[in-house]
Short mmCIF file of C-alpha atoms in Angstrom, two decimals:
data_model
loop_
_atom_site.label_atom_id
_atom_site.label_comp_id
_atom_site.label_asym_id
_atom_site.label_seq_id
_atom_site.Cartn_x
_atom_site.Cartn_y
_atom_site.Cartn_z
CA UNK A 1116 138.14 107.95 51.61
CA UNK A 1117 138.80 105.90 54.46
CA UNK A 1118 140.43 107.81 57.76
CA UNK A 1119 142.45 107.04 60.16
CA UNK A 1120 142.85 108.15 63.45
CA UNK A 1121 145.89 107.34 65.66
CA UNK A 1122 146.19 107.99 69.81
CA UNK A 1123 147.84 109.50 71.51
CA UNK A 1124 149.07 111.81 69.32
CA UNK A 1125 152.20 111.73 71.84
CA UNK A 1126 153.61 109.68 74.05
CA UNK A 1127 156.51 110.26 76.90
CA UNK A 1128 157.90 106.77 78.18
CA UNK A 1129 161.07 105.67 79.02
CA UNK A 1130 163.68 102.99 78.35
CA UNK A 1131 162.33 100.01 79.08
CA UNK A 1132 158.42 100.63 78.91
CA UNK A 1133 155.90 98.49 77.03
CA UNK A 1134 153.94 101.17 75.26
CA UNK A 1135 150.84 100.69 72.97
CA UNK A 1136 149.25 103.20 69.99
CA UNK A 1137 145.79 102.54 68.86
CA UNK A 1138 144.62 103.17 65.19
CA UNK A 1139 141.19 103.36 64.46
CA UNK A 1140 139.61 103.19 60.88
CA UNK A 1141 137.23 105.27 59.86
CA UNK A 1142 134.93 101.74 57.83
CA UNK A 1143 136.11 98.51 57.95
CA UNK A 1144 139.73 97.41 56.54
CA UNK A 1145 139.92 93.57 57.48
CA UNK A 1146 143.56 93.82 58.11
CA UNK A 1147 144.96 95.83 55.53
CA UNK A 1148 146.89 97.59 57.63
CA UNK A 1149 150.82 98.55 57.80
CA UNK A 1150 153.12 99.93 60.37
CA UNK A 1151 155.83 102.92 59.78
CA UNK A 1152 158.31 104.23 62.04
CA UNK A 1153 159.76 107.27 61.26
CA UNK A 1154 162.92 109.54 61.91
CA UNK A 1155 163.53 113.04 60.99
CA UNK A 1156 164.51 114.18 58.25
CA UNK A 1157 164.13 109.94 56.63
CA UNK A 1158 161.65 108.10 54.71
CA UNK A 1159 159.27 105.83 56.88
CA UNK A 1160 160.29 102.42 57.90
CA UNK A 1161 157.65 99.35 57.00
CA UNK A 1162 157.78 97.44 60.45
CA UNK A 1163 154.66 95.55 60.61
CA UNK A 1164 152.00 94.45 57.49
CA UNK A 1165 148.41 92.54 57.76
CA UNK A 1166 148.09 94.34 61.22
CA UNK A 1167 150.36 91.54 62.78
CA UNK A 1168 153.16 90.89 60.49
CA UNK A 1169 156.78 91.52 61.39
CA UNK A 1170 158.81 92.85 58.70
CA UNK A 1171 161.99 90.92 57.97
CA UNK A 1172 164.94 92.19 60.14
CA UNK A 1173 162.07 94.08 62.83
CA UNK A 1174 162.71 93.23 66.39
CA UNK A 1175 160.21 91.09 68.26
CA UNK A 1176 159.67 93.27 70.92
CA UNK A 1177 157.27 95.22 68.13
CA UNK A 1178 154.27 93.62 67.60
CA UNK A 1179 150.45 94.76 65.95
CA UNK A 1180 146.80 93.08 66.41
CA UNK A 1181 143.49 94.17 65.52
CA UNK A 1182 141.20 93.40 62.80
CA UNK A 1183 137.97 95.29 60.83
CA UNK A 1184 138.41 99.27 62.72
CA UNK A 1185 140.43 98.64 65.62
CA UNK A 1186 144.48 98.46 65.37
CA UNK A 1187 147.04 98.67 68.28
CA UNK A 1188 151.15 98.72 67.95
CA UNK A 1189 152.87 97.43 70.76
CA UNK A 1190 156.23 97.74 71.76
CA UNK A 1191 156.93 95.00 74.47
CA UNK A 1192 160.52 97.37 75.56
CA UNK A 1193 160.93 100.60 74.35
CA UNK A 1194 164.59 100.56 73.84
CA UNK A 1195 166.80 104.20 72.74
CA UNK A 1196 166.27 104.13 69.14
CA UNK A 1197 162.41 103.50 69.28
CA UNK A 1198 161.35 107.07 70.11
CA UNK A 1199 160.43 108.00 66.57
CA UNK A 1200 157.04 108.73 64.77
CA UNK A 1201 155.06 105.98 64.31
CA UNK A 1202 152.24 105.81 61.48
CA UNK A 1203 149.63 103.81 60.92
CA UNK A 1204 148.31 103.02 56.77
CA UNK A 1205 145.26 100.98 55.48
CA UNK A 1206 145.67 99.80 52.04
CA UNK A 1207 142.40 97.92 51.98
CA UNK A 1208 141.54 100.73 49.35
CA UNK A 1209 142.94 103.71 47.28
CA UNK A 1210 143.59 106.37 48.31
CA UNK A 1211 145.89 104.56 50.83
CA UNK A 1212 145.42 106.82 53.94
CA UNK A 1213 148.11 107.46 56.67
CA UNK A 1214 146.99 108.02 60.16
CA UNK A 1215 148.20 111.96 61.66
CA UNK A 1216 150.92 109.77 63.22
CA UNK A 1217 151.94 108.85 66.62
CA UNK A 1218 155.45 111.13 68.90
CA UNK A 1219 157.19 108.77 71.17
CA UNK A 1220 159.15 110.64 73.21
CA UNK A 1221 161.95 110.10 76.00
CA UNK A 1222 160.53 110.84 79.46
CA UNK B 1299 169.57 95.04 47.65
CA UNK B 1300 167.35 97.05 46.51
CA UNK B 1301 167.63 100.83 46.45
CA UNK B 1302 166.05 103.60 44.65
CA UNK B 1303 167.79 107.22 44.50
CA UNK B 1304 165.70 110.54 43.92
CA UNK B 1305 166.39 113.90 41.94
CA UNK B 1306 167.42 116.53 44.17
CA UNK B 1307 165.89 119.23 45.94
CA UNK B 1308 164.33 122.12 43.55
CA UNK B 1309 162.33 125.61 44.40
CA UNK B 1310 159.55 126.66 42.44
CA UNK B 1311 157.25 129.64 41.86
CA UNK B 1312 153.81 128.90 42.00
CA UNK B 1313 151.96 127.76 38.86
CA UNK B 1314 155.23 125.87 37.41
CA UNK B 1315 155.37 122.30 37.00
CA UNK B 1316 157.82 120.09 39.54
CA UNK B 1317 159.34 116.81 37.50
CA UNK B 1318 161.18 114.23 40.11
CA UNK B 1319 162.74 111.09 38.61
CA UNK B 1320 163.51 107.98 40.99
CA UNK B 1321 166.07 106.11 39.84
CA UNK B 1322 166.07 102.31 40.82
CA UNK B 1323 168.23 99.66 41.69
CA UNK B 1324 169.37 95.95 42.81
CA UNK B 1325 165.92 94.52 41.63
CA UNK B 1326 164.01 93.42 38.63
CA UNK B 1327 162.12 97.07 37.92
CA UNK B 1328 159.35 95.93 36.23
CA UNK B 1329 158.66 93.25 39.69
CA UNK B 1330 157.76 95.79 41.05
CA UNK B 1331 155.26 99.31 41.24
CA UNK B 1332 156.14 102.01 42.11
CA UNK B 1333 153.97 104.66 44.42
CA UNK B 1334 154.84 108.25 45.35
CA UNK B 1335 154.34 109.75 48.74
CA UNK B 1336 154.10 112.96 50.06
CA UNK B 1337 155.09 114.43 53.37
CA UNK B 1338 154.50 118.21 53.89
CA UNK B 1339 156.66 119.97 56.92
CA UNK B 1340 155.20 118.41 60.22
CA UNK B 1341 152.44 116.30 58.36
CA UNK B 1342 152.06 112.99 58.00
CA UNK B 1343 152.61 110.95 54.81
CA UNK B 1344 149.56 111.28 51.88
CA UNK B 1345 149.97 109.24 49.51
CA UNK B 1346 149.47 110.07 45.18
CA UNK B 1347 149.52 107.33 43.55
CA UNK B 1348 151.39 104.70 41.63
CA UNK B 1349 152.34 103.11 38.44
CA UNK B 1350 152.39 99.61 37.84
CA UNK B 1351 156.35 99.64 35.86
CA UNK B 1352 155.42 96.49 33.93
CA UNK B 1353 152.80 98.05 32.09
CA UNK B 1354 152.78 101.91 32.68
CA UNK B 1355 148.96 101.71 34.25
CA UNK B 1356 148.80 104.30 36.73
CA UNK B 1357 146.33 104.96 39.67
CA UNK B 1358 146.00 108.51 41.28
CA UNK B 1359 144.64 110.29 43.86
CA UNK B 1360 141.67 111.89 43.14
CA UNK B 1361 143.07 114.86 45.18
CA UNK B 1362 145.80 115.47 42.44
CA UNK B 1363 143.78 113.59 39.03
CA UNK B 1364 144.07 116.43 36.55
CA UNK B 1365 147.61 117.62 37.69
CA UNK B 1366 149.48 114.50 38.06
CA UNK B 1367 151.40 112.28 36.25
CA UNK B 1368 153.29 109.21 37.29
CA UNK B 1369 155.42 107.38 34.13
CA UNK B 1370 158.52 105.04 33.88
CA UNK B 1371 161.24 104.62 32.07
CA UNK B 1372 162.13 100.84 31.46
CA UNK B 1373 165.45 100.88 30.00
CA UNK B 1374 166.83 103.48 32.73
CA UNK B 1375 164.99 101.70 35.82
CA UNK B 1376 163.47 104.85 36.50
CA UNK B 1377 159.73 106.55 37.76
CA UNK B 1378 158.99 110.27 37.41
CA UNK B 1379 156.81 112.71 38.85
CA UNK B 1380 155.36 115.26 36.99
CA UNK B 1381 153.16 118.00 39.05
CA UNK B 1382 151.88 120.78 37.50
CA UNK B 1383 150.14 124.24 38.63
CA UNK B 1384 152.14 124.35 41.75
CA UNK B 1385 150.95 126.02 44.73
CA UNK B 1386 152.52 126.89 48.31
CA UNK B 1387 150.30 123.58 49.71
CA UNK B 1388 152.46 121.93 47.39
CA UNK B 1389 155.64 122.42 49.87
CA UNK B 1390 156.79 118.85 50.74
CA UNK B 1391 159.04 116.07 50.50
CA UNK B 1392 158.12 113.79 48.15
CA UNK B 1393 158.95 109.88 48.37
CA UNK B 1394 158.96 107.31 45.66
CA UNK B 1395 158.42 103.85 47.32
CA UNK B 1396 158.20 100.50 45.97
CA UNK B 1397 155.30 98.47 46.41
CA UNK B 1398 155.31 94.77 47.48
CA UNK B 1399 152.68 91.92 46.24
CA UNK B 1400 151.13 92.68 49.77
CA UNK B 1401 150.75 96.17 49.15
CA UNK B 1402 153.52 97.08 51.59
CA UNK B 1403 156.21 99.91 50.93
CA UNK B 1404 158.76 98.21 51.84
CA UNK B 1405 161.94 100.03 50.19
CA UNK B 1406 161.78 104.24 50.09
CA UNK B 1407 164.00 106.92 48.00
CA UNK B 1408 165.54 109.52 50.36
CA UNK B 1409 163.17 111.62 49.63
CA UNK B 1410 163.44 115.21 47.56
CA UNK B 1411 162.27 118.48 48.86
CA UNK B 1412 160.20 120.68 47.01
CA UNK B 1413 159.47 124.41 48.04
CA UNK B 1414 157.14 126.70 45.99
CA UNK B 1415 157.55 130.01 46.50
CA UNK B 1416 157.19 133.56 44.58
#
């Protein structure tokens, strides 16, 4: 199985903050790889696909790069409603492994 | 818009068998496959496995092969879960998703909370 591995595993930053999570493949992926936020107690948001691809209706100020092992999220602005969980997924190959997830939090 | 609408929360004792249905919406059902997620309290997603709704072909885990078993339902719209020999590790909320042509999950059930416990 392919692993992922996401850092930090939190994150305090305030309004206004460009912040950046790393995900890191355990073999090679291309770019297979999707974005999730997530709130508590909801299902996981797709906001980014093909390691740079914004989801219809995602802000810009979210944006993803990487390619092969090495992934990074971006947000250019944190804004209030962005401090969520944030997951990384490769679905270069089954089983279609999550990362242990990313805490932003409100400093 | 698309929307798909799960069962509702259950308790079981270990060794029974869990059955969620996922009830689908505002979309051509058989467009599209449908995957099932797993979240257990303070865990990240794991994902199943899916079946492909136009034909019934399914693709598990190999962490649940033997007690899993994804099917579909054509003329309701709808995907089940069936899990059987439930254990406490088995305490989760589990998602049905759909899957896009770019192997995205793009639209997610609300999720349905399963606790086993004697």
């Amino acid at each position: 199985d392919i692993q992922m591995t996401q850092s930090p595993s939190s994150l305090s930053a305030s309004v206004g903050d460009r912040v950046t999570i790393t995900c890191r493949a355990s073999q090679g992926i291309g770019n297979s790889l999707s974005w999730y936020q997530q709130k508590p107690g909801k299902a996981p948001k797709l906001l980014l696909f093909a390691a740079s691809r914004l989801e219809s209706g995602v802000p810009s100020r979210f944006s993803g790069s990487g390619s092969g092992t090495d992934f990074t999220l971006t947000i250019s602005s944190l804004q209030p409603e962005d401090f969520s969980t944030y997951y990384c997924q490769q679905y270069k190959s089954p089983p279609y492994t999550f990362g242990q997830g990313t805490k932003l939090e409100i400093k | 818009q698309a929307q798909l609408v799960q069962s509702g929360a259950e308790v079981k004792k270990p060794g029974a068998s869990l059955k969620i249905s996922c009830k689908t919406s505002g979309y051509i059902f058989t467009s599209y496959a449908i995957h099932w997620v797993r979240q257990a309290p303070g865990q990240a997603p794991e994902w199943m496995g899916g079946i492909t709704t136009l034909n019934g072909n399914t693709k598990y885990s190999q962490k649940f092969q033997g007690r899993v078993t994804m099917t579909r339902d054509t003329t309701a719209n709808t995907a089940y879960l069936e899990l059987s020999s439930l254990r406490s590790e088995d305490t989760a909320l589990y998602y049905c998703a759909r899957l896009t042509m770019v192997l995205t999950f793009d639209t997610w059930g609300q999720g349905t909370m399963i606790t086993v416990s004697s």
